[in-house]
mmCIF file of C-alpha atoms in Angstrom:
data_model
loop_
_atom_site.group_PDB
_atom_site.id
_atom_site.type_symbol
_atom_site.label_atom_id
_atom_site.label_comp_id
_atom_site.label_asym_id
_atom_site.label_seq_id
_atom_site.Cartn_x
_atom_site.Cartn_y
_atom_site.Cartn_z
ATOM 1 C CA MET A 263 -13.508 31.688 99.619
ATOM 2 C CA THR A 264 -13.001 28.365 97.844
ATOM 3 C CA VAL A 265 -16.085 26.183 97.660
ATOM 4 C CA THR A 266 -15.724 22.496 98.538
ATOM 5 C CA TRP A 267 -17.025 19.507 96.587
ATOM 6 C CA GLU A 268 -19.348 18.626 99.436
ATOM 7 C CA GLU A 269 -20.862 22.101 99.636
ATOM 8 C CA LEU A 270 -22.089 21.724 96.065
ATOM 9 C CA GLY A 271 -23.313 18.171 96.608
ATOM 10 C CA TRP A 272 -20.412 16.538 94.751
ATOM 11 C CA GLU A 273 -18.304 13.575 95.883
ATOM 12 C CA ARG A 274 -14.519 13.970 95.742
ATOM 13 C CA VAL A 275 -13.129 10.675 94.422
ATOM 14 C CA ALA A 276 -9.434 11.594 94.093
ATOM 15 C CA THR A 277 -7.368 14.766 93.954
ATOM 16 C CA GLY A 278 -8.986 17.000 91.353
ATOM 17 C CA VAL A 279 -11.493 14.278 90.424
ATOM 18 C CA GLY A 280 -15.113 14.084 91.526
ATOM 19 C CA ARG A 281 -18.633 13.250 90.559
ATOM 20 C CA CYS A 282 -22.220 14.093 91.416
ATOM 21 C CA ARG A 283 -25.350 11.960 91.356
ATOM 22 C CA LEU A 284 -28.054 13.873 89.563
ATOM 23 C CA PRO A 285 -31.664 13.794 90.776
ATOM 24 C CA GLY A 286 -34.354 11.943 88.897
ATOM 25 C CA TRP A 287 -32.423 9.033 87.398
ATOM 26 C CA ASP A 288 -29.416 8.978 89.765
ATOM 27 C CA CYS A 289 -27.203 9.565 86.755
ATOM 28 C CA THR A 290 -23.520 10.302 87.389
ATOM 29 C CA ALA A 291 -21.666 13.304 86.008
ATOM 30 C CA GLY A 292 -17.899 13.435 86.519
ATOM 31 C CA LEU A 293 -15.337 16.224 86.681
ATOM 32 C CA VAL A 294 -11.574 16.118 86.140
ATOM 33 C CA ILE A 295 -9.685 19.337 86.872
ATOM 34 C CA GLY A 296 -6.472 20.112 85.043
ATOM 35 C CA GLU A 297 -4.355 23.260 84.766
ATOM 36 C CA GLY A 298 -6.453 25.813 82.906
ATOM 37 C CA THR A 299 -8.787 23.016 81.812
ATOM 38 C CA ALA A 300 -11.728 21.011 83.100
ATOM 39 C CA LEU A 301 -13.188 17.804 81.677
ATOM 40 C CA LEU A 302 -16.836 17.014 82.378
ATOM 41 C CA ILE A 303 -18.085 13.478 81.863
ATOM 42 C CA ASP A 304 -21.735 13.369 80.766
ATOM 43 C CA SER A 305 -24.064 16.341 80.762
ATOM 44 C CA GLY A 306 -27.370 15.555 82.424
ATOM 45 C CA SER A 307 -30.915 15.164 81.162
ATOM 46 C CA GLY A 308 -31.797 18.645 79.909
ATOM 47 C CA LEU A 309 -30.442 22.093 79.130
ATOM 48 C CA ALA A 310 -31.272 23.521 82.554
ATOM 49 C CA GLU A 311 -29.593 20.589 84.301
ATOM 50 C CA GLY A 312 -26.607 20.936 81.978
ATOM 51 C CA ALA A 313 -26.349 24.633 82.819
ATOM 52 C CA ARG A 314 -26.413 23.858 86.553
ATOM 53 C CA LEU A 315 -23.717 21.218 86.053
ATOM 54 C CA ARG A 316 -21.568 23.657 84.125
ATOM 55 C CA ALA A 317 -21.924 26.367 86.783
ATOM 56 C CA GLN A 318 -21.014 23.957 89.580
ATOM 57 C CA ALA A 319 -18.115 22.405 87.669
ATOM 58 C CA GLU A 320 -16.675 25.796 86.832
ATOM 59 C CA GLU A 321 -17.003 26.944 90.435
ATOM 60 C CA LEU A 322 -15.126 23.848 91.598
ATOM 61 C CA ALA A 323 -12.493 24.056 88.867
ATOM 62 C CA GLY A 324 -12.035 27.816 88.968
ATOM 63 C CA GLN A 325 -12.152 27.861 85.162
ATOM 64 C CA ARG A 326 -14.505 27.039 82.350
ATOM 65 C CA VAL A 327 -15.306 23.512 81.227
ATOM 66 C CA THR A 328 -13.028 22.967 78.226
ATOM 67 C CA HIS A 329 -13.780 19.312 77.431
ATOM 68 C CA LEU A 330 -16.925 17.173 77.533
ATOM 69 C CA ALA A 331 -16.946 13.367 77.171
ATOM 70 C CA LEU A 332 -20.241 11.594 76.504
ATOM 71 C CA THR A 333 -20.143 7.982 77.678
ATOM 72 C CA HIS A 334 -23.076 6.810 75.531
ATOM 73 C CA PRO A 335 -26.118 8.204 73.703
ATOM 74 C CA HIS A 336 -28.904 8.020 76.281
ATOM 75 C CA PHE A 337 -30.980 11.059 77.177
ATOM 76 C CA ASP A 338 -29.965 11.272 80.835
ATOM 77 C CA HIS A 339 -26.304 11.504 79.788
ATOM 78 C CA VAL A 340 -26.433 13.715 76.662
ATOM 79 C CA PHE A 341 -29.455 16.031 76.791
ATOM 80 C CA GLY A 342 -27.533 18.755 78.647
ATOM 81 C CA ALA A 343 -24.612 18.854 76.205
ATOM 82 C CA ALA A 344 -25.713 22.044 74.433
ATOM 83 C CA ALA A 345 -25.154 23.936 77.709
ATOM 84 C CA PHE A 346 -21.389 23.484 77.217
ATOM 85 C CA ALA A 347 -20.835 25.845 74.311
ATOM 86 C CA GLY A 348 -17.155 26.170 73.473
ATOM 87 C CA ALA A 349 -16.152 22.832 75.002
ATOM 88 C CA GLU A 350 -14.472 20.161 72.884
ATOM 89 C CA VAL A 351 -16.947 17.254 72.806
ATOM 90 C CA PHE A 352 -15.839 13.609 72.602
ATOM 91 C CA GLY A 353 -17.757 10.385 72.061
ATOM 92 C CA ALA A 354 -17.261 6.848 70.799
ATOM 93 C CA VAL A 355 -17.068 6.613 67.029
ATOM 94 C CA GLY A 356 -20.529 6.116 65.555
ATOM 95 C CA VAL A 357 -22.379 7.951 68.310
ATOM 96 C CA GLU A 358 -23.012 10.775 65.851
ATOM 97 C CA THR A 359 -25.322 8.497 63.869
ATOM 98 C CA VAL A 360 -27.657 8.483 66.878
ATOM 99 C CA LEU A 361 -27.334 12.127 67.889
ATOM 100 C CA ARG A 362 -27.577 13.592 64.377
ATOM 101 C CA GLY A 363 -30.013 11.232 62.721
ATOM 102 C CA ARG A 364 -33.725 12.002 62.695
ATOM 103 C CA LEU A 365 -34.651 8.490 63.794
ATOM 104 C CA GLY A 366 -32.072 8.412 66.586
ATOM 105 C CA ARG A 367 -33.196 11.767 67.928
ATOM 106 C CA ALA A 368 -36.849 10.727 67.800
ATOM 107 C CA GLU A 369 -36.056 7.549 69.715
ATOM 108 C CA LEU A 370 -34.087 9.516 72.314
ATOM 109 C CA ARG A 371 -37.023 11.873 72.833
ATOM 110 C CA ALA A 372 -39.497 9.004 73.084
ATOM 111 C CA ASP A 373 -37.317 7.181 75.611
ATOM 112 C CA ALA A 374 -36.922 10.331 77.695
ATOM 113 C CA VAL A 375 -40.663 11.029 77.834
ATOM 114 C CA ARG A 376 -41.422 7.364 78.489
ATOM 115 C CA ASN A 377 -39.080 7.534 81.485
ATOM 116 C CA GLY A 378 -40.753 10.637 82.888
ATOM 117 C CA LEU A 379 -38.917 13.624 81.400
ATOM 118 C CA ASP A 380 -41.199 16.570 80.747
ATOM 119 C CA PRO A 381 -42.015 16.623 76.996
ATOM 120 C CA ALA A 382 -41.170 20.317 76.723
ATOM 121 C CA VAL A 383 -37.763 19.719 78.304
ATOM 122 C CA ALA A 384 -37.194 16.788 75.943
ATOM 123 C CA ASP A 385 -38.187 18.853 72.893
ATOM 124 C CA GLU A 386 -35.851 21.688 73.881
ATOM 125 C CA ALA A 387 -32.967 19.265 74.399
ATOM 126 C CA VAL A 388 -33.513 17.415 71.124
ATOM 127 C CA ASP A 389 -33.713 20.689 69.178
ATOM 128 C CA ALA A 390 -30.336 21.733 70.620
ATOM 129 C CA LEU A 391 -28.709 18.288 70.710
ATOM 130 C CA VAL A 392 -24.927 18.378 70.316
ATOM 131 C CA SER A 393 -22.959 15.661 68.522
ATOM 132 C CA PRO A 394 -19.298 15.033 69.431
ATOM 133 C CA ARG A 395 -16.713 16.715 67.267
ATOM 134 C CA HIS A 396 -14.080 14.145 68.247
ATOM 135 C CA HIS A 397 -14.787 10.450 67.619
ATOM 136 C CA VAL A 398 -12.827 7.895 69.659
ATOM 137 C CA SER A 399 -12.263 4.595 67.868
ATOM 138 C CA GLY A 400 -9.597 3.167 70.177
ATOM 139 C CA GLU A 401 -7.938 5.272 72.856
ATOM 140 C CA TRP A 402 -7.415 9.035 73.013
ATOM 141 C CA THR A 403 -5.227 10.708 75.622
ATOM 142 C CA LEU A 404 -6.188 14.206 76.693
ATOM 143 C CA ASP A 405 -3.454 16.411 78.142
ATOM 144 C CA LEU A 406 -5.282 18.551 80.678
ATOM 145 C CA GLY A 407 -2.174 20.402 81.855
ATOM 146 C CA GLY A 408 -0.295 20.391 85.113
ATOM 147 C CA GLY A 409 0.644 16.748 84.645
ATOM 148 C CA ARG A 410 -2.995 15.700 84.500
ATOM 149 C CA GLN A 411 -4.147 13.359 81.757
ATOM 150 C CA ALA A 412 -7.337 11.520 80.968
ATOM 151 C CA LEU A 413 -7.566 8.486 78.708
ATOM 152 C CA LEU A 414 -10.761 8.131 76.671
ATOM 153 C CA ALA A 415 -11.320 4.520 75.648
ATOM 154 C CA ASN A 416 -13.879 3.048 73.286
ATOM 155 C CA VAL A 417 -14.501 -0.160 75.254
ATOM 156 C CA GLY A 418 -17.889 -1.155 73.841
ATOM 157 C CA PRO A 419 -20.173 -2.233 72.472
ATOM 158 C CA GLY A 420 -22.171 -3.406 75.447
ATOM 159 C CA HIS A 421 -24.755 -1.218 77.123
ATOM 160 C CA THR A 422 -25.038 0.499 73.730
ATOM 161 C CA ALA A 423 -23.166 0.263 70.454
ATOM 162 C CA HIS A 424 -21.149 3.365 71.423
ATOM 163 C CA ASP A 425 -19.732 3.047 74.964
ATOM 164 C CA LEU A 426 -16.895 5.333 76.054
ATOM 165 C CA ALA A 427 -14.974 5.005 79.339
ATOM 166 C CA VAL A 428 -12.663 7.584 80.901
ATOM 167 C CA LEU A 429 -9.563 6.587 82.893
ATOM 168 C CA VAL A 430 -7.949 9.197 85.113
ATOM 169 C CA PRO A 431 -4.445 8.058 86.137
ATOM 170 C CA GLY A 432 -3.376 8.751 89.683
ATOM 171 C CA SER A 433 -3.422 7.282 93.141
ATOM 172 C CA PRO A 434 -6.003 5.885 93.064
ATOM 173 C CA GLU A 435 -6.786 5.531 89.396
ATOM 174 C CA VAL A 436 -10.402 6.364 88.603
ATOM 175 C CA VAL A 437 -12.475 4.859 85.787
ATOM 176 C CA PHE A 438 -15.737 6.485 84.719
ATOM 177 C CA CYS A 439 -17.716 3.577 83.284
ATOM 178 C CA GLY A 440 -20.938 5.094 81.998
ATOM 179 C CA ASP A 441 -23.788 2.592 82.147
ATOM 180 C CA LEU A 442 -21.561 -0.369 81.362
ATOM 181 C CA VAL A 443 -21.541 -0.635 85.169
ATOM 182 C CA GLU A 444 -24.491 0.125 87.432
ATOM 183 C CA GLU A 445 -24.555 -0.121 91.209
ATOM 184 C CA ALA A 446 -28.009 1.282 91.923
ATOM 185 C CA GLY A 447 -29.748 -1.635 90.215
ATOM 186 C CA GLU A 448 -29.376 -4.339 87.612
ATOM 187 C CA PRO A 449 -27.705 -3.073 84.414
ATOM 188 C CA GLN A 450 -30.332 -1.981 81.920
ATOM 189 C CA ALA A 451 -30.298 -3.673 78.512
ATOM 190 C CA GLY A 452 -32.546 -1.717 76.178
ATOM 191 C CA PRO A 453 -33.169 -2.249 72.467
ATOM 192 C CA ASP A 454 -29.843 -0.603 71.593
ATOM 193 C CA ALA A 455 -27.776 -2.862 73.875
ATOM 194 C CA VAL A 456 -25.348 -5.415 72.440
ATOM 195 C CA PRO A 457 -25.625 -8.166 75.089
ATOM 196 C CA PRO A 458 -23.226 -10.747 73.577
ATOM 197 C CA HIS A 459 -20.375 -8.215 73.798
ATOM 198 C CA TRP A 460 -21.156 -6.664 77.186
ATOM 199 C CA PRO A 461 -19.049 -9.042 79.352
ATOM 200 C CA ALA A 462 -16.054 -8.467 77.073
ATOM 201 C CA ALA A 463 -16.526 -4.700 77.452
ATOM 202 C CA LEU A 464 -16.251 -5.114 81.230
ATOM 203 C CA ASP A 465 -13.101 -7.204 80.734
ATOM 204 C CA ARG A 466 -11.663 -4.237 78.832
ATOM 205 C CA LEU A 467 -12.684 -1.898 81.660
ATOM 206 C CA LEU A 468 -10.886 -4.101 84.182
ATOM 207 C CA ASP A 469 -7.794 -4.225 81.984
ATOM 208 C CA LEU A 470 -7.934 -0.452 81.736
ATOM 209 C CA GLY A 471 -8.208 0.295 85.446
ATOM 210 C CA GLY A 472 -6.695 -2.735 87.129
ATOM 211 C CA GLU A 473 -7.378 -4.233 90.519
ATOM 212 C CA ASP A 474 -6.807 -1.114 92.627
ATOM 213 C CA ALA A 475 -8.820 1.424 90.630
ATOM 214 C CA LEU A 476 -12.058 3.055 91.699
ATOM 215 C CA TYR A 477 -14.863 2.457 89.210
ATOM 216 C CA VAL A 478 -17.551 5.122 88.904
ATOM 217 C CA PRO A 479 -20.764 3.620 87.486
ATOM 218 C CA GLY A 480 -23.337 5.445 85.442
ATOM 219 C CA HIS A 481 -25.815 5.040 88.307
ATOM 220 C CA GLY A 482 -25.042 4.343 91.940
ATOM 221 C CA ALA A 483 -22.116 4.333 94.345
ATOM 222 C CA VAL A 484 -18.432 4.070 93.459
ATOM 223 C CA VAL A 485 -17.320 0.422 93.302
ATOM 224 C CA ASP A 486 -14.148 -1.647 93.048
ATOM 225 C CA ALA A 487 -12.795 -4.247 90.637
ATOM 226 C CA VAL A 488 -14.394 -7.072 92.611
ATOM 227 C CA PHE A 489 -17.833 -5.558 92.007
ATOM 228 C CA VAL A 490 -17.168 -4.999 88.301
ATOM 229 C CA ARG A 491 -15.964 -8.582 87.880
ATOM 230 C CA ALA A 492 -19.026 -9.938 89.670
ATOM 231 C CA GLN A 493 -21.294 -7.849 87.463
ATOM 232 C CA ARG A 494 -19.402 -9.080 84.399
ATOM 233 C CA ASP A 495 -19.986 -12.689 85.432
ATOM 234 C CA ALA A 496 -23.668 -12.034 86.174
ATOM 235 C CA LEU A 497 -24.129 -10.466 82.732
ATOM 236 C CA ALA A 498 -22.427 -13.444 81.098
ATOM 237 C CA VAL A 499 -24.906 -15.786 82.792
ATOM 238 C CA ARG A 500 -27.844 -13.496 82.027
ATOM 239 C CA PHE A 501 -27.009 -13.265 78.316
ATOM 240 C CA GLY A 502 -25.627 -16.771 77.886
ATOM 241 C CA VAL A 503 -22.089 -15.781 76.879
ATOM 242 C CA SER A 504 -18.696 -16.702 78.277
#
């Protein structure tokens, strides 16, 4: 018997494309199903959560997760990555400096614990932290088989210095935005944000997806281009940029 997206607590966004909102920080993980392939977008906030994501994604896809895209280097998006052994891991160029460096890893752990992650879970995740093998500097098209493609685009900096978006062509087109877009609350600008460039990053997102796309934020409900444009304008006012 084939399991449905809804039975596993996932939201089907388009044919073969879905996402789930993880507990704790309402962080989005996405799934794109190809032919003999499956792309997961972000990996959760710990190894156990990553393992649950992998099990659910593979049940929905009917095959193993072959590709993993990390939208940016924050703990709630990358700490589960080590649960995806064997997957090809992608990230924006430069993200490896955060995920491999001693200082970057220490800051990730501190941020996780400060936000309520159990210290033991944080320690386990940091010890096993995976850095992308493939570094996206512009755009990278993945052929997922069966006519399915996914475009990985380095659209930042903005929320961080290393923001990656994922466009899934189709009807409708779907754009996974990471935390460049947030619906559940005001976009968070931490010490690693690049505020002067954030509005321009959202302009690039809108160019990527267009007016009719569905935009999947890093936190919160799926939105449209009107919402993204309004958030872009609000960020421009907030940070004093055009």
